Tab-separated table of C-alpha atoms and ligand atoms in Angstrom:
chain	number	residue	atom	x	y	z
J	1	MET	CA	109.476	104.259	73.712
J	2	PRO	CA	112.289	106.438	73.399
J	3	ASP	CA	112.455	109.795	75.470
J	4	LYS	CA	113.232	113.117	74.838
J	5	ILE	CA	113.728	115.633	77.628
J	6	ASN	CA	111.248	118.472	77.605
J	7	LEU	CA	112.963	121.457	77.834
J	8	SER	CA	109.498	123.432	77.635
J	9	ASN	CA	108.974	121.731	81.107
J	10	ILE	CA	112.022	122.887	83.318
J	11	SER	CA	112.320	126.881	84.325
J	12	ILE	CA	115.759	128.207	85.909
J	13	VAL	CA	114.372	129.583	89.269
J	14	LEU	CA	117.204	132.611	90.796
J	15	HIS	CA	116.301	133.025	94.460
J	16	LYS	CA	117.189	136.776	95.359
J	17	PRO	CA	119.412	137.325	92.500
J	18	ARG	CA	121.920	140.624	93.514
J	19	HIS	CA	123.045	141.806	90.046
J	20	PRO	CA	121.168	142.356	87.268
J	21	GLU	CA	124.167	140.980	84.941
J	22	ASN	CA	124.040	137.522	86.185
J	23	ILE	CA	120.702	137.681	85.479
J	24	GLY	CA	121.431	138.892	81.990
J	25	ALA	CA	124.321	135.971	82.001
J	26	ALA	CA	122.526	133.628	83.120
J	27	ALA	CA	119.157	134.193	80.828
J	28	ARG	CA	121.764	133.898	77.961
J	29	SER	CA	123.272	130.233	79.480
J	30	MET	CA	119.631	129.382	78.674
J	31	CYS	CA	119.606	130.447	75.474
J	32	ASN	CA	122.597	128.814	74.608
J	33	MET	CA	121.434	125.741	75.872
J	34	GLY	CA	117.674	125.825	74.712
J	35	LEU	CA	116.152	126.509	77.827
J	36	SER	CA	113.849	129.522	78.090
J	37	GLN	CA	111.661	129.704	80.962
J	38	LEU	CA	113.341	132.367	83.992
J	39	VAL	CA	111.833	133.044	86.974
J	40	VAL	CA	113.190	135.770	89.584
J	41	VAL	CA	112.351	135.767	92.791
J	42	ASN	CA	112.738	139.004	94.826
J	43	PRO	CA	115.494	140.954	93.071
J	44	LYS	CA	117.368	142.796	95.077
J	45	ASN	CA	118.252	145.298	91.941
J	46	TYR	CA	116.713	144.559	88.644
J	47	ILE	CA	117.907	146.942	86.078
J	48	LEU	CA	116.493	145.807	82.921
J	49	LYS	CA	119.521	147.511	80.998
J	50	LYS	CA	122.401	146.376	82.818
J	51	VAL	CA	120.078	142.653	82.619
J	52	LEU	CA	119.819	143.443	78.775
J	53	LYS	CA	123.556	144.246	78.104
J	54	LEU	CA	124.519	140.519	79.225
J	55	ALA	CA	121.770	138.165	77.521
J	56	THR	CA	122.704	140.120	74.612
J	57	HIS	CA	120.193	140.633	71.281
J	58	GLU	CA	119.671	136.371	71.571
J	59	ALA	CA	118.158	136.474	74.959
J	60	ALA	CA	116.250	138.852	74.938
J	61	ASP	CA	113.350	137.120	74.618
J	62	ILE	CA	113.469	135.386	77.671
J	63	VAL	CA	114.088	138.236	79.238
J	64	GLU	CA	110.965	139.848	78.275
J	65	HIS	CA	109.135	137.063	79.029
J	66	VAL	CA	110.680	136.385	82.996
J	67	LYS	CA	108.097	135.537	85.873
J	68	PHE	CA	108.612	137.635	89.354
J	69	HIS	CA	107.579	136.696	91.886
J	70	GLU	CA	107.704	137.700	95.773
J	71	ASP	CA	108.173	134.521	97.678
J	72	LEU	CA	109.854	131.338	96.660
J	73	LYS	CA	107.199	129.422	98.089
J	74	GLU	CA	104.709	130.789	96.128
J	75	ALA	CA	106.793	130.690	92.843
J	76	LEU	CA	107.164	126.760	93.042
J	77	SER	CA	104.029	126.141	94.414
J	78	GLU	CA	103.449	124.953	90.646
J	79	TYR	CA	106.179	122.874	90.240
J	80	ASN	CA	106.091	118.836	90.553
J	81	TYR	CA	109.909	118.486	91.224
J	82	VAL	CA	112.266	121.042	92.982
J	83	VAL	CA	115.998	120.917	92.363
J	84	GLY	CA	118.426	123.049	94.096
J	85	THR	CA	121.809	124.000	93.654
J	86	THR	CA	124.272	124.145	96.449
J	87	ALA	CA	128.216	124.645	96.359
J	88	ARG	CA	127.703	123.658	99.952
J	89	LEU	CA	127.495	120.088	101.289
J	90	GLY	CA	127.024	119.095	104.942
J	91	GLY	CA	124.246	119.431	107.899
J	92	GLU	CA	120.516	119.799	105.863
J	93	ARG	CA	122.479	119.541	102.593
J	94	GLN	CA	121.667	115.578	102.194
J	95	VAL	CA	120.611	113.525	98.831
J	96	ILE	CA	123.112	115.432	96.710
J	97	THR	CA	123.767	114.444	93.078
J	98	SER	CA	126.062	115.311	89.926
J	99	PRO	CA	125.157	117.619	87.172
J	100	SER	CA	125.120	115.046	84.632
J	101	ARG	CA	122.874	112.445	87.031
J	102	LEU	CA	120.714	115.082	87.494
J	103	ALA	CA	120.442	115.389	83.500
J	104	GLU	CA	119.846	111.782	83.347
J	105	LYS	CA	117.151	111.699	85.877
J	106	LEU	CA	115.066	115.040	84.109
J	107	VAL	CA	114.655	113.530	80.667
J	108	SER	CA	112.258	110.846	82.254
J	109	VAL	CA	110.763	113.396	84.903
J	110	SER	CA	110.440	116.369	82.698
J	111	ARG	CA	108.231	114.562	80.067
J	112	LYS	CA	105.047	114.927	82.374
J	113	ASN	CA	106.040	117.027	85.352
J	114	ARG	CA	107.423	120.807	85.321
J	115	VAL	CA	110.724	121.241	86.705
J	116	ALA	CA	112.283	123.956	88.622
J	117	ILE	CA	116.208	124.627	89.103
J	118	VAL	CA	116.666	126.904	91.900
J	119	PHE	CA	120.061	129.237	92.293
J	120	GLY	CA	120.798	131.118	95.333
J	121	PRO	CA	121.772	134.720	95.939
J	122	GLU	CA	125.670	135.569	94.961
J	123	ASP	CA	126.365	136.527	98.514
J	124	LYS	CA	124.812	133.163	100.784
J	125	GLY	CA	123.395	131.172	98.564
J	126	LEU	CA	120.274	128.896	99.870
J	127	SER	CA	119.277	128.969	103.189
J	128	ASN	CA	118.207	125.975	104.727
J	129	GLU	CA	114.678	126.824	104.523
J	130	ASP	CA	114.408	126.980	100.976
J	131	ILE	CA	116.477	123.564	100.589
J	132	ARG	CA	113.420	122.439	101.922
J	133	HIS	CA	111.217	122.857	99.193
J	134	CYS	CA	113.192	120.907	96.842
J	135	HIS	CA	113.288	116.997	96.343
J	136	ILE	CA	116.601	116.728	95.473
J	137	LEU	CA	119.882	118.887	95.574
J	138	VAL	CA	122.789	119.130	93.138
J	139	ASN	CA	126.155	120.581	93.241
J	140	ILE	CA	129.034	121.003	90.916
J	141	PRO	CA	132.147	119.525	91.647
J	142	THR	CA	135.167	121.633	91.617
J	143	ALA	CA	138.782	122.122	93.574
J	144	GLU	CA	138.579	123.868	97.072
J	145	PHE	CA	136.994	126.900	96.288
J	146	SER	CA	133.264	125.379	95.563
J	147	SER	CA	131.201	128.891	94.759
J	148	LEU	CA	130.802	129.094	91.208
J	149	ASN	CA	129.747	133.037	89.867
J	150	LEU	CA	125.287	132.007	89.616
J	151	ALA	CA	125.755	133.121	86.204
J	152	GLN	CA	128.509	129.743	85.288
J	153	ALA	CA	126.617	127.642	87.503
J	154	VAL	CA	123.113	128.095	85.288
J	155	MET	CA	125.507	127.495	82.448
J	156	ILE	CA	127.636	124.075	83.864
J	157	ILE	CA	123.334	122.914	84.599
J	158	CYS	CA	122.148	123.688	81.356
J	159	PHE	CA	124.700	122.382	79.770
J	160	GLU	CA	124.532	119.072	81.364
J	161	ILE	CA	120.119	118.959	80.912
J	162	PHE	CA	120.973	119.652	76.832
J	163	THR	CA	123.487	117.554	76.563
J	164	ALA	CA	121.222	114.615	77.870
J	165	GLY	CA	118.772	116.015	76.111
J	166	ARG	CA	119.994	114.724	73.038
J	167	LYS	CA	120.174	111.099	73.738
J	168	GLU	CA	117.364	108.989	73.691
J	169	ASN	CA	116.387	107.387	76.966
J	170	GLU	CA	113.629	104.697	77.953
J	171	GLY	CA	112.114	105.525	80.955
J	172	PHE	CA	108.824	105.440	82.834
J	173	ALA	CA	107.520	109.054	84.132
J	174	PRO	CA	104.828	109.366	86.411
J	175	ARG	CA	103.544	112.490	87.551
J	176	LEU	CA	104.352	113.675	90.983
J	177	ALA	CA	103.005	115.599	93.327
J	178	ASN	CA	103.353	119.451	92.832
J	179	ARG	CA	104.132	121.287	95.843
J	180	HIS	CA	100.909	122.991	96.648
J	181	GLU	CA	99.886	119.396	96.755
J	182	LEU	CA	103.293	118.139	98.713
J	183	ASP	CA	102.050	121.417	101.129
J	184	GLY	CA	98.724	120.584	101.562
J	185	MET	CA	99.741	116.855	102.424
J	186	TYR	CA	102.219	118.299	105.312
J	187	ASP	CA	99.967	120.775	106.728
J	188	GLN	CA	97.534	117.739	106.894
J	189	LEU	CA	99.755	115.070	108.102
J	190	LYS	CA	101.134	117.649	110.662
J	191	ASP	CA	97.537	118.870	111.907
J	192	ILE	CA	96.835	115.097	112.685
J	193	LEU	CA	100.440	114.277	114.482
J	194	VAL	CA	99.859	116.759	116.599
J	195	ARG	CA	96.219	115.480	117.363
J	196	ILE	CA	97.402	112.113	118.034
J	197	CYS	CA	100.188	113.428	120.206
J	198	TYR	CA	102.802	111.939	117.439
J	199	ILE	CA	104.258	114.811	117.656
J	200	ASN	CA	104.747	117.953	120.560
J	201	HIS	CA	102.490	120.507	120.063
J	202	GLU	CA	105.199	122.968	120.859
J	203	ASN	CA	107.741	121.932	118.358
J	204	PRO	CA	106.155	120.198	115.386
J	205	ASP	CA	108.669	121.337	112.584
J	206	TYR	CA	110.951	119.196	114.693
J	207	TRP	CA	109.428	115.635	113.281
J	208	MET	CA	107.991	117.381	110.224
J	209	ASN	CA	111.060	117.875	108.988
J	210	LYS	CA	112.239	114.512	109.467
J	211	LEU	CA	109.154	113.570	107.621
J	212	ARG	CA	109.846	116.105	104.811
J	213	HIS	CA	113.183	114.444	104.319
J	214	PHE	CA	111.890	110.967	104.075
J	215	PHE	CA	108.771	112.147	101.777
J	216	THR	CA	111.380	113.709	99.385
J	217	ARG	CA	113.363	110.828	99.286
J	218	MET	CA	110.202	109.247	98.300
J	219	GLN	CA	109.440	111.480	95.420
J	220	LEU	CA	105.721	110.947	95.849
J	221	ARG	CA	103.269	111.351	92.866
J	222	ALA	CA	100.203	113.111	93.129
J	223	ARG	CA	98.350	109.647	93.408
J	224	GLU	CA	100.109	108.805	96.480
J	225	VAL	CA	99.689	112.304	98.145
J	226	SER	CA	95.935	111.581	97.524
J	227	ILE	CA	96.331	108.115	99.604
J	228	ILE	CA	98.339	109.957	102.314
J	229	ARG	CA	95.461	112.528	102.735
J	230	GLY	CA	92.844	110.156	102.528
J	231	ILE	CA	94.583	107.704	105.412
J	232	CYS	CA	94.832	111.329	107.520
J	233	ARG	CA	91.144	112.226	106.729
J	234	GLN	CA	90.329	108.483	107.827
J	235	ILE	CA	92.324	108.547	111.266
J	236	ASP	CA	90.579	111.818	112.051
J	237	TRP	CA	87.437	110.774	111.607
J	238	TYR	CA	88.276	107.473	113.389
J	239	GLY	CA	89.397	109.575	116.274
J	240	LYS	CA	85.845	111.611	116.498
J	241	LYS	CA	83.866	108.119	116.172
J	242	CYS	CA	85.997	106.537	118.749
J	243	TYR	CA	85.582	110.190	120.951
J	244	GLU	CA	81.667	110.485	119.780
J	245	ASP	CA	80.872	106.255	120.739
J	246	GLY	CA	82.653	106.922	124.416
J	247	LEU	CA	80.468	110.185	125.129
J	248	LYS	CA	77.560	108.214	124.430
J	249	GLU	CA	78.465	104.752	126.583
J	250	LYS	CA	78.917	106.990	129.248
J	251	LYS	CA	75.840	108.045	129.040
J	252	LYS	CA	74.853	104.990	128.575
J	253	GLU	CA	76.526	103.759	131.633
J	254	GLN	CA	74.805	106.624	133.727
J	255	ASN	CA	71.613	106.014	132.738
J	256	ILE	CA	71.985	102.706	133.994
J	257	THR	CA	73.818	103.893	137.315
J	258	ARG	CA	71.171	106.085	137.854
J	259	VAL	CA	68.162	103.507	137.460
J	260	ASN	CA	69.907	101.584	139.576
J	261	ARG	CA	69.932	103.794	142.236
J	262	LYS	CA	66.812	104.253	141.977
J	263	TYR	CA	65.988	100.706	141.938
J	264	GLU	CA	67.855	100.317	145.224
J	265	ALA	CA	66.391	103.348	146.994
J	266	ARG	CA	62.997	101.848	146.505
J	267	ASN	CA	63.920	98.662	147.755
J	268	THR	CA	65.629	100.023	150.735
J	269	LYS	CA	62.081	102.415	151.474
J	270	HIS	CA	60.486	98.759	151.198
H	301	SAH	N1	128.670	131.157	99.013
H	301	SAH	C1	127.300	130.901	98.554
H	301	SAH	C2	127.635	130.540	96.742
H	301	SAH	C3	126.484	131.333	96.177
H	301	SAH	S1	126.770	131.162	94.367
H	301	SAH	C4	127.424	129.776	99.145
H	301	SAH	O1	128.427	129.330	99.458
H	301	SAH	O2	126.473	128.729	99.154
H	301	SAH	C5	125.361	131.716	93.898
H	301	SAH	C6	124.250	130.400	93.466
H	301	SAH	O3	125.319	129.629	92.624
H	301	SAH	C7	124.512	129.503	94.586
H	301	SAH	O4	123.332	129.508	95.680
H	301	SAH	C8	124.683	128.467	93.622
H	301	SAH	O5	123.057	127.984	93.610
H	301	SAH	C9	125.117	128.290	92.216
H	301	SAH	N2	126.107	127.574	92.602
H	301	SAH	C10	127.323	128.162	92.900
H	301	SAH	N3	128.433	127.269	93.325
H	301	SAH	C11	127.901	126.197	92.648
H	301	SAH	C12	128.300	124.825	92.851
H	301	SAH	N4	129.699	124.360	93.219
H	301	SAH	N5	127.169	123.830	93.001
H	301	SAH	C13	125.774	124.360	92.467
H	301	SAH	N6	125.630	125.267	92.703
H	301	SAH	C14	126.446	126.689	92.590
């Protein structure tokens, strides 16, 4: 079946924007390109008058319906697919794609999944901690000076999404696990891996970050997360069972030894 991008499933998330004018200009870019859901996390200065001035009358509706959050993790909990945008490359910033490849991917992903595209603050961009929430990172190629103005970066990504949406595509689009489901799975995995001594209880996050990278590459579906959580529950159950069986066995052995001792004691008396 021909597949069209579902723009209503795609949100633009501005994390800690510092300048209200950039929020307004980002809303205008979204409006130009047919996107309407804007999420703003912990803005530094939210001065509505300044936001609206750059948004123009056309994008005022987007500004009126902005969803505000205090915290990025909470803001992303309902999304199934999280895209981070970064001017910087290297280090933890792996699995980088281009805006056009991202847009092509979103054609199928957005059909059944809620997608968040996260932009960082103007001064520092997204931190390593922030990008751990992302399934994929996108970089807008530039000449040597890589840092674009926030609203211009939003425009380029929205333009690519809009353009990809006009082409018809074929694609299989399963429902991916959302952030809430993934975070639950990571908590459960961490707990079980510490308890079976696979990861060091003093520094569990070192290994968990590696596992997060691995699972992020896999793009887990909701059903697959349930399977992994089921395996964790089974390991937990089996560990407890072995422990309880061991206790029972020990008790049995103690009873046998006690009976033997009694028997030996009686025999030596006679
Ligand atoms: N100084 C920061 C850039 C901040 S610009 C840094 O070096 O990371 C504000 C935001 O605009 C970035 O967090 C990112 O979301 C977006 N952005 C700017 N330039 C970009 C680029 N070349 N590719 C992708 N996103 C970019």
